[in-house]
PDB file of C-alpha atoms in Angstrom:
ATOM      1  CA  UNK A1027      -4.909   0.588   1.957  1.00 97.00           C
ATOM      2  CA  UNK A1028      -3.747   3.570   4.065  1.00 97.00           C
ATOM      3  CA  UNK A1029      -1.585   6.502   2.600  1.00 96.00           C
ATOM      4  CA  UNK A1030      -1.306   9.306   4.766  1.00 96.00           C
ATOM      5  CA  UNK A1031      -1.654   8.946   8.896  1.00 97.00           C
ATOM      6  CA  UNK A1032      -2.027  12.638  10.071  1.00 95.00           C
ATOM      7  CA  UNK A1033      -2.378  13.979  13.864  1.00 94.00           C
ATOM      8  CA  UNK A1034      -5.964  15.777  14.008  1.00 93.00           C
ATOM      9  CA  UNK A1035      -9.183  15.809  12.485  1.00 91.00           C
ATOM     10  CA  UNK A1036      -8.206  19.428  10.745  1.00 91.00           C
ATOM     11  CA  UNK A1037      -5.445  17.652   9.070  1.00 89.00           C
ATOM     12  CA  UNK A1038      -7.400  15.389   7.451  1.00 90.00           C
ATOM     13  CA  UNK A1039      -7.806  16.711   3.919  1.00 85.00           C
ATOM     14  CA  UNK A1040      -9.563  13.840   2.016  1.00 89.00           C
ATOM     15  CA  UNK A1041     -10.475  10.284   2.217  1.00 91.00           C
ATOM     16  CA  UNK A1042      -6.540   9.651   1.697  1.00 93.00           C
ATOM     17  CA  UNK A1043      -6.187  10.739   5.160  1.00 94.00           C
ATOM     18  CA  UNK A1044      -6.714   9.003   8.499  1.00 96.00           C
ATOM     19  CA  UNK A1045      -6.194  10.519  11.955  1.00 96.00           C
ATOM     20  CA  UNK A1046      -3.310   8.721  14.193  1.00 96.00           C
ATOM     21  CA  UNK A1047      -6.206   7.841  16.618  1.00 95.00           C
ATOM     22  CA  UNK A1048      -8.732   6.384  14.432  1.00 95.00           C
ATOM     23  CA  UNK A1049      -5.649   4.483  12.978  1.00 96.00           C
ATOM     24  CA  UNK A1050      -4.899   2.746  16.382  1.00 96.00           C
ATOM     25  CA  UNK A1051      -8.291   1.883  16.710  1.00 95.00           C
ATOM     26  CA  UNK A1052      -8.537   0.048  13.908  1.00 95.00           C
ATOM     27  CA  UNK A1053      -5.461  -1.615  14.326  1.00 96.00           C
ATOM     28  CA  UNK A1054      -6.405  -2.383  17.928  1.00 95.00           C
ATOM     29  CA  UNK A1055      -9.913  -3.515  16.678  1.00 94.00           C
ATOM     30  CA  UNK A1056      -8.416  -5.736  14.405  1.00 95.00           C
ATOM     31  CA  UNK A1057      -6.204  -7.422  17.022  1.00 95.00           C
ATOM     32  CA  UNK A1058      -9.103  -7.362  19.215  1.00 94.00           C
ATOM     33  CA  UNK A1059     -11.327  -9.563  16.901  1.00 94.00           C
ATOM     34  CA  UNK A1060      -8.246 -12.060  16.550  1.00 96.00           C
ATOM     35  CA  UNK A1061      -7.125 -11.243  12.790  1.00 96.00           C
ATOM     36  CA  UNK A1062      -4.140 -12.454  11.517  1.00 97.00           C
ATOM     37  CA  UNK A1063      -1.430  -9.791   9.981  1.00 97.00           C
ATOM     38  CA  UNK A1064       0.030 -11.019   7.185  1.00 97.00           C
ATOM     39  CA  UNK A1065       3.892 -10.704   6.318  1.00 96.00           C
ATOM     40  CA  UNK A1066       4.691 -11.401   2.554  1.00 96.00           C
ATOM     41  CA  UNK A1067       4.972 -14.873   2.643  1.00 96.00           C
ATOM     42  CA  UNK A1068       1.514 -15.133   3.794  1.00 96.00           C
ATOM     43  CA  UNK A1069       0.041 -12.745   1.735  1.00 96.00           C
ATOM     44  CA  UNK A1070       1.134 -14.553  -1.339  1.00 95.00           C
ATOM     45  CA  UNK A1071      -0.580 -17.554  -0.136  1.00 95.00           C
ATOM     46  CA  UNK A1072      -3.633 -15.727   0.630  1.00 94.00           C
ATOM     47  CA  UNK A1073      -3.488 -14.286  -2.945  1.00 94.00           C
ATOM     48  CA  UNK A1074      -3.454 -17.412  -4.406  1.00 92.00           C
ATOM     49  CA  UNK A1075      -6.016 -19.660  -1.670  1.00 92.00           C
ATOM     50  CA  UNK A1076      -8.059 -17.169  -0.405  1.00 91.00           C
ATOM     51  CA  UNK A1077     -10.880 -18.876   0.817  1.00 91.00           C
ATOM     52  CA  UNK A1078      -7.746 -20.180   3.526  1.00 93.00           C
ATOM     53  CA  UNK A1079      -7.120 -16.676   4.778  1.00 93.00           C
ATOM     54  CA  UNK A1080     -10.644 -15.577   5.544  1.00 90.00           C
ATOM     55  CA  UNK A1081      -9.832 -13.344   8.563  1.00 93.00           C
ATOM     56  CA  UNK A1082      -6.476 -12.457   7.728  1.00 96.00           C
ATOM     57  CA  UNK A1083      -5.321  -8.829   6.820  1.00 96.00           C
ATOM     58  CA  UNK A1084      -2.278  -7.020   5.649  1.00 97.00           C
ATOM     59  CA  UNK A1085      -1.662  -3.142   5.657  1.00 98.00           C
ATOM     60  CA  UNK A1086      -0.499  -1.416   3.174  1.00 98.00           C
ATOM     61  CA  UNK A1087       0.677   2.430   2.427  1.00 98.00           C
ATOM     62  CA  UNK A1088       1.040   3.843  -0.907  1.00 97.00           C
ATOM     63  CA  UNK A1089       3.092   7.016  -2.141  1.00 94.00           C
ATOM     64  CA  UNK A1090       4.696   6.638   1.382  1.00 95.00           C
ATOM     65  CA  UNK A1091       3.655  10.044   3.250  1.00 97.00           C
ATOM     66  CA  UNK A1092       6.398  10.539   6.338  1.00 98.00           C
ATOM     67  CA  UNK A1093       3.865  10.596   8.154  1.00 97.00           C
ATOM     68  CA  UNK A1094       3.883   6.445   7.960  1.00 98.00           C
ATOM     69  CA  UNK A1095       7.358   6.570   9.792  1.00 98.00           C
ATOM     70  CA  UNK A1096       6.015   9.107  12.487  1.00 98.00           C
ATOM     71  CA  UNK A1097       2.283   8.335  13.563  1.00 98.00           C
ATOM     72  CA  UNK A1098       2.057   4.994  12.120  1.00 98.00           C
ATOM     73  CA  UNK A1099       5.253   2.904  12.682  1.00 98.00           C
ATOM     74  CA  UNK A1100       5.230   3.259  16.212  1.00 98.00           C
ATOM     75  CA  UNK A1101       2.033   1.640  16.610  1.00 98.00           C
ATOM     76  CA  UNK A1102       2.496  -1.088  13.967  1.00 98.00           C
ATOM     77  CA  UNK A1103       5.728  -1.656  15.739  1.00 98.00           C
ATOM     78  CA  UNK A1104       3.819  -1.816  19.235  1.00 97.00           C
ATOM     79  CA  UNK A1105       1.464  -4.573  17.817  1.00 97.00           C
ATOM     80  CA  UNK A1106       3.955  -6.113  15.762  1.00 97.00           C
ATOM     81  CA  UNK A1107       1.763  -5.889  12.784  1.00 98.00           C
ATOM     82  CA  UNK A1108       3.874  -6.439   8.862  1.00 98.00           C
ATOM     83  CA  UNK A1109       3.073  -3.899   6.704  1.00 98.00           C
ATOM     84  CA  UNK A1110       3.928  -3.282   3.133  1.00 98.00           C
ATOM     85  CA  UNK A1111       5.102   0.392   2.057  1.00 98.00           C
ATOM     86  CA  UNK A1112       4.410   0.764  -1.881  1.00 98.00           C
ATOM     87  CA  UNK A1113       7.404   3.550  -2.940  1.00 97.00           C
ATOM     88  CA  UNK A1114       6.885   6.157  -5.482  1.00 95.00           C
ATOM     89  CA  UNK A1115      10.750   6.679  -6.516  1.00 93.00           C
ATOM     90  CA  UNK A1116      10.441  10.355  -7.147  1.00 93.00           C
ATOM     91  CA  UNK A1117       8.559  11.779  -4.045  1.00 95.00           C
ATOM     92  CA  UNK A1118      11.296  10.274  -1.490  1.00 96.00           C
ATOM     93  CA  UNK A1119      12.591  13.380   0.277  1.00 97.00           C
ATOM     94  CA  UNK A1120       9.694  15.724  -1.742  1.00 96.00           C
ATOM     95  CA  UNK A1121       6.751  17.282  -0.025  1.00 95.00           C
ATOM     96  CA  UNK A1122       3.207  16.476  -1.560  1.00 90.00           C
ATOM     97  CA  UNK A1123       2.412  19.688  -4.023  1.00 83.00           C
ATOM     98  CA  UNK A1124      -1.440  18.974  -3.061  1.00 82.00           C
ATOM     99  CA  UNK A1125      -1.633  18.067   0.316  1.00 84.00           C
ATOM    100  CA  UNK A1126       1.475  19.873   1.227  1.00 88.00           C
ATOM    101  CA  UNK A1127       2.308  17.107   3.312  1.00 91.00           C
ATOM    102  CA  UNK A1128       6.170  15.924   3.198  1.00 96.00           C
ATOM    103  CA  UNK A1129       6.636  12.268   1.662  1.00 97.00           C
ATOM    104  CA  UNK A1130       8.677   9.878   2.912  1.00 98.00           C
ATOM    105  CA  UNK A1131      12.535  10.818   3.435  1.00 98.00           C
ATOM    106  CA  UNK A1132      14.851   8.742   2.593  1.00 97.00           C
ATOM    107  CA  UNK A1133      16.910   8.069   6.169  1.00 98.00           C
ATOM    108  CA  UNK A1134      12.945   7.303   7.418  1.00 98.00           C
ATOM    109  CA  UNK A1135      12.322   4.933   4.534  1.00 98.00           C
ATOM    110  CA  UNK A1136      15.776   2.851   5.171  1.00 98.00           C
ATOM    111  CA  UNK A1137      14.625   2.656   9.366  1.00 98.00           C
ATOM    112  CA  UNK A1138      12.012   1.220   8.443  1.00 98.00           C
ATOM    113  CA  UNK A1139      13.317  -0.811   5.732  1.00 98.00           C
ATOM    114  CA  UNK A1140      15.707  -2.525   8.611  1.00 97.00           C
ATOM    115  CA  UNK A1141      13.215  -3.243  10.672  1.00 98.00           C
ATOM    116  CA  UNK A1142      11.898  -7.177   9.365  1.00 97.00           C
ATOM    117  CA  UNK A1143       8.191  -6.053   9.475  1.00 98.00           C
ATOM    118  CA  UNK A1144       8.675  -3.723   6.643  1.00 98.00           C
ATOM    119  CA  UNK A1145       7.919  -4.683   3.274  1.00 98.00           C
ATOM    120  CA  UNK A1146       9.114  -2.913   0.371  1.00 98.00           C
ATOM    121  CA  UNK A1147       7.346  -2.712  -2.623  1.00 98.00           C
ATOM    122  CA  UNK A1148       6.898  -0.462  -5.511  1.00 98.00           C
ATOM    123  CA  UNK A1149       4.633   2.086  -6.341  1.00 97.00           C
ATOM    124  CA  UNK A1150       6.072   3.378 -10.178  1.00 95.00           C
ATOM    125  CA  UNK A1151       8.688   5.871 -10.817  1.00 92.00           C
ATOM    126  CA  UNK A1152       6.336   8.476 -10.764  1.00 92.00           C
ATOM    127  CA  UNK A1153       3.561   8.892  -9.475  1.00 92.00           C
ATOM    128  CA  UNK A1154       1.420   8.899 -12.935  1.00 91.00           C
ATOM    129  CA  UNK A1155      -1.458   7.079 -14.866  1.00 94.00           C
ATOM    130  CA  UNK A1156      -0.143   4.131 -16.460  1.00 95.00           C
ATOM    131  CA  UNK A1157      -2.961   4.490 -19.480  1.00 93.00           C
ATOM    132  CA  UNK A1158      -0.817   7.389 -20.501  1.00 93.00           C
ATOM    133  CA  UNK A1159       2.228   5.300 -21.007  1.00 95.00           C
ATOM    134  CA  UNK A1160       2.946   3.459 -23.859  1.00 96.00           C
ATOM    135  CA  UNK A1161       3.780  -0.282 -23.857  1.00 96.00           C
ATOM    136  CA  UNK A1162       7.412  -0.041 -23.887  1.00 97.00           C
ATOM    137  CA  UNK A1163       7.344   3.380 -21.466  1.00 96.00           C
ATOM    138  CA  UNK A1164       5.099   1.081 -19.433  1.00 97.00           C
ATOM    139  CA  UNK A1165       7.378  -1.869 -19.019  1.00 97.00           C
ATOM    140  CA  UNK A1166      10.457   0.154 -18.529  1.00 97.00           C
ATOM    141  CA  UNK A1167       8.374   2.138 -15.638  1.00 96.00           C
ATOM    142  CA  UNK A1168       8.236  -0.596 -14.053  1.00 97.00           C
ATOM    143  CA  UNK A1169      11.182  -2.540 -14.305  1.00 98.00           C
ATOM    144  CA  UNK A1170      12.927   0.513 -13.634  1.00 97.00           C
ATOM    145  CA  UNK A1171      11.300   0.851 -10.302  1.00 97.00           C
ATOM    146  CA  UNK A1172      11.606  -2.831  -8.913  1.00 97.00           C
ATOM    147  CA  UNK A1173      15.855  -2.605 -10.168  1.00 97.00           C
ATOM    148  CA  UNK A1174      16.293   0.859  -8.625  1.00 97.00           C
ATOM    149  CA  UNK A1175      14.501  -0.003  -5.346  1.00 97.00           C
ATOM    150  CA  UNK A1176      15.728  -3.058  -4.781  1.00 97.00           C
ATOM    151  CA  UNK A1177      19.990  -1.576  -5.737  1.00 97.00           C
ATOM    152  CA  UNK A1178      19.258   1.634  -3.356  1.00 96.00           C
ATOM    153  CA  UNK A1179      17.715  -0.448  -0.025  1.00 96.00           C
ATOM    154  CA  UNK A1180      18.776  -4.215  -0.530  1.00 96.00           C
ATOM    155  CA  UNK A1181      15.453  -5.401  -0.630  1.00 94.00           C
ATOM    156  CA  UNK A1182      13.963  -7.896  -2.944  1.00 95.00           C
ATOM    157  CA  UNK A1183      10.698  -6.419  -4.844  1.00 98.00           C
ATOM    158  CA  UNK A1184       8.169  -8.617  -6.096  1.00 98.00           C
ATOM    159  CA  UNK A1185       4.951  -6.666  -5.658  1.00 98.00           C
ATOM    160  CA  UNK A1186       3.690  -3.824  -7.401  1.00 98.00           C
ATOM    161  CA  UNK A1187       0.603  -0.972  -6.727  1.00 98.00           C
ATOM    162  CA  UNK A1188      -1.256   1.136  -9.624  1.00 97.00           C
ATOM    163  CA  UNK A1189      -0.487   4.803  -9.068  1.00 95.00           C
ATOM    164  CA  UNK A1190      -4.749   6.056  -9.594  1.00 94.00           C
ATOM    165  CA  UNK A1191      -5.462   2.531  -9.768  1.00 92.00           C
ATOM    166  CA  UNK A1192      -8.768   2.346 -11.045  1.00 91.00           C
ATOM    167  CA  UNK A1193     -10.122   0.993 -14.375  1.00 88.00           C
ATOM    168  CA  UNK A1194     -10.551   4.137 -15.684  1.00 90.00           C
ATOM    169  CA  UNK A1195      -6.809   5.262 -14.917  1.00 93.00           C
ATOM    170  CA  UNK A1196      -5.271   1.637 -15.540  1.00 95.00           C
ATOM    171  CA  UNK A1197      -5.629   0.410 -18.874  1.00 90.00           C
ATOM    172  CA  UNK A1198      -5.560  -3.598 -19.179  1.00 93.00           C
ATOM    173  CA  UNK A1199      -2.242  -3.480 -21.483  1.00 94.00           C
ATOM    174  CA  UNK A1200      -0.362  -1.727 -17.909  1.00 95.00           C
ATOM    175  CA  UNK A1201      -1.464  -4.653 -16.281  1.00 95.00           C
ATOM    176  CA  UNK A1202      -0.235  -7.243 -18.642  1.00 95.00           C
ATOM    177  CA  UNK A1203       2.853  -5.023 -18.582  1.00 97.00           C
ATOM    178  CA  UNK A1204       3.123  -5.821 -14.249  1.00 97.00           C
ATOM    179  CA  UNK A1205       3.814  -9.701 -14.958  1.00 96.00           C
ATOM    180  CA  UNK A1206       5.395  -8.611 -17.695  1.00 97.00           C
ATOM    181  CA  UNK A1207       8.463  -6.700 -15.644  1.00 97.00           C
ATOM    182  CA  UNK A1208       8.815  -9.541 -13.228  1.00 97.00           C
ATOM    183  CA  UNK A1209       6.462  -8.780 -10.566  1.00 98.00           C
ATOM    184  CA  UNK A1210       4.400 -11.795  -8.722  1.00 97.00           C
ATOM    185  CA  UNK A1211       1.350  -9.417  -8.228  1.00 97.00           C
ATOM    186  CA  UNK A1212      -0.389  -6.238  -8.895  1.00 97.00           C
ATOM    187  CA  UNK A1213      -2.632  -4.114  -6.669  1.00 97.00           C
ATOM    188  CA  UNK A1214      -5.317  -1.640  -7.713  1.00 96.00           C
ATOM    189  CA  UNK A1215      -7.674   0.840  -6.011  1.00 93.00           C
ATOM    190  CA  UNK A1216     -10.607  -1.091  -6.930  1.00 92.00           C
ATOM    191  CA  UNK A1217     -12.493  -1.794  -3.309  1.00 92.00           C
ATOM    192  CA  UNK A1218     -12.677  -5.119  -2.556  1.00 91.00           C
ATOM    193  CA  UNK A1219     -11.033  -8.082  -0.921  1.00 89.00           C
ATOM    194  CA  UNK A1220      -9.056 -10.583  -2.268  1.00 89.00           C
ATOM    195  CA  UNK A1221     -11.468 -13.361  -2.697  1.00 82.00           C
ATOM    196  CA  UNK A1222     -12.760 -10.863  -5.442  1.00 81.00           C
ATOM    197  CA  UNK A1223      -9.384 -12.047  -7.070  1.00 72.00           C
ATOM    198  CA  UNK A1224     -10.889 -13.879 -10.431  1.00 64.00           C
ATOM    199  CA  UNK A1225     -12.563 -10.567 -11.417  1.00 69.00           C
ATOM    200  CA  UNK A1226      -9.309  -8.588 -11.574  1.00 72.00           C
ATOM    201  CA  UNK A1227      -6.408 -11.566 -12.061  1.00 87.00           C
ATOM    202  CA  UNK A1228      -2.994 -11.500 -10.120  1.00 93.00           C
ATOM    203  CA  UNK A1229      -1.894  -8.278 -11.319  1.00 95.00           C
ATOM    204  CA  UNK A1230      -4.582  -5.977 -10.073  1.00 95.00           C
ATOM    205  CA  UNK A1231      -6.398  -6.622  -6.720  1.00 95.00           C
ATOM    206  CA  UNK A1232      -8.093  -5.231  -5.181  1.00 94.00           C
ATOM    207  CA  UNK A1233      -7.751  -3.721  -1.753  1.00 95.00           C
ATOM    208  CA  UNK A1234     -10.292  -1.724   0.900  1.00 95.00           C
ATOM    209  CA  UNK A1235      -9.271   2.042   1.405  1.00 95.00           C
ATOM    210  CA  UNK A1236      -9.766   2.978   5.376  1.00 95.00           C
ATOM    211  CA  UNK A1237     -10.540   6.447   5.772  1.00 94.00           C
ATOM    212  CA  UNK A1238     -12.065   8.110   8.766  1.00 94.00           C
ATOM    213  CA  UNK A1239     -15.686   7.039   6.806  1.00 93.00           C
ATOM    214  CA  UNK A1240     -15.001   3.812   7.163  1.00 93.00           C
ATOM    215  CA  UNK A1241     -13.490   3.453  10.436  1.00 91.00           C
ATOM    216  CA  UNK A1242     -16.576   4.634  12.117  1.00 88.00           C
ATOM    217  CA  UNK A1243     -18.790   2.371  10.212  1.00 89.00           C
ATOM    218  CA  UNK A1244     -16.835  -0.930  11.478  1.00 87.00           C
ATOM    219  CA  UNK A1245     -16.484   0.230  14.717  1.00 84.00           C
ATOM    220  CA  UNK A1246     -17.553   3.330  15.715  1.00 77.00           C
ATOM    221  CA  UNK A1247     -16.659   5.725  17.825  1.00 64.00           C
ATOM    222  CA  UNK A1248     -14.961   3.493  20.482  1.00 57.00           C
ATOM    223  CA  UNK A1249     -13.519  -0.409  20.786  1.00 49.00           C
TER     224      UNK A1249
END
């Protein structure tokens, strides 16, 4: 789980950003150690047979900073690695109103969309807590989303990610309400991997946040 892929160190304004650099790496370490990216297809069997897929990976970006289309793209495009991009609705075109960062616009999102490595997915209507919706609010949230996303960029969406996507943030009627709308799966926050799936279910997994933190501890300061 990756949201925002920034160009320096001094950019890099809290554990929901990672440096262009230590992003390659990664990748590069990843491809190095002979890991498998997964497109959708795979993921979904990974989801459901785990235990198959033990050194298999799949990137994903939530919120969609446009910094995704301009630092990290190009390199996922140079090791032609899928990745799945998890669209909050309302911050296309916006600029972040904490980071200050500008989201995702909306000519970037559809290049990327064309390009058969991108996976579209969604990420709510807005970016809020789903324990503050109600049940119906909840469901319509997220029907909403998949309809809308999937009329504006001719994409099929079948996979959804909490906005704050912990416990705390996400109660368990929201995540009845995912399979509920028609999606196949639903992400969280929680750390893990997804042979962790029977403690959350199909409609929040969980998923490893790389942050600077974290890239050092798997492989330092160099490949």
């Amino acid at each position: 789980m990756f949201h925002s892929v920034v160009d320096t160190n001094e950019q890099v304004y809290s554990q929901f950003a990672i440096t262009k650099d230590s992003f390659e790496r990664f990748i590069a370490h990843l491809v190095k150690k002979g890991n498998v990216a997964m497109d959708a297809d795979l993921l979904y069997k990974a989801i459901e047979h785990p235990s198959n897929y033990k050194h298999h990976y799949c990137i994903t970006f939530d919120d969609i900073y446009d910094s995704v289309y301009t630092n990290a793209y190009p390199l996922l495009k140079k090791y032609n690695i899928p990745f799945v991009v998890f669209v909050t609705d309302e911050l296309v075109d916006k600029v972040d109103p904490c980071s200050k960062l500008p989201m995702i616009t909306e000519s970037h999102l559809r290049e990327m969309l064309a390009d058969p490595l991108c996976i579209l997915a969604s990420h709510g209507m807005e970016h809020k807590m789903f324990r503050n919706y109600t049940h119906a609010e909840a469901v319509k949230a997220l029907v909403d989303s998949k309809r809308i996303l999937a009329e504006k960029y001719g994409r099929e969406v079948e996979i959804f990610a909490f906005p704050f996507g912990r416990r705390v943030e996400v109660g368990n009627d929201a995540i009845r309400c995912v399979k509920e709308a028609g999606y196949k799966y639903g992400f969280s926050a929680l750390d893990g991997s997804l042979k962790q799936r029977w403690l959350s279910g199909r409609f929040f997994l969980p998923r490893v946040l790389v942050d600077e933190t974290y890239c050092l501890k798997v492989i330092g300061n160099r490949l």
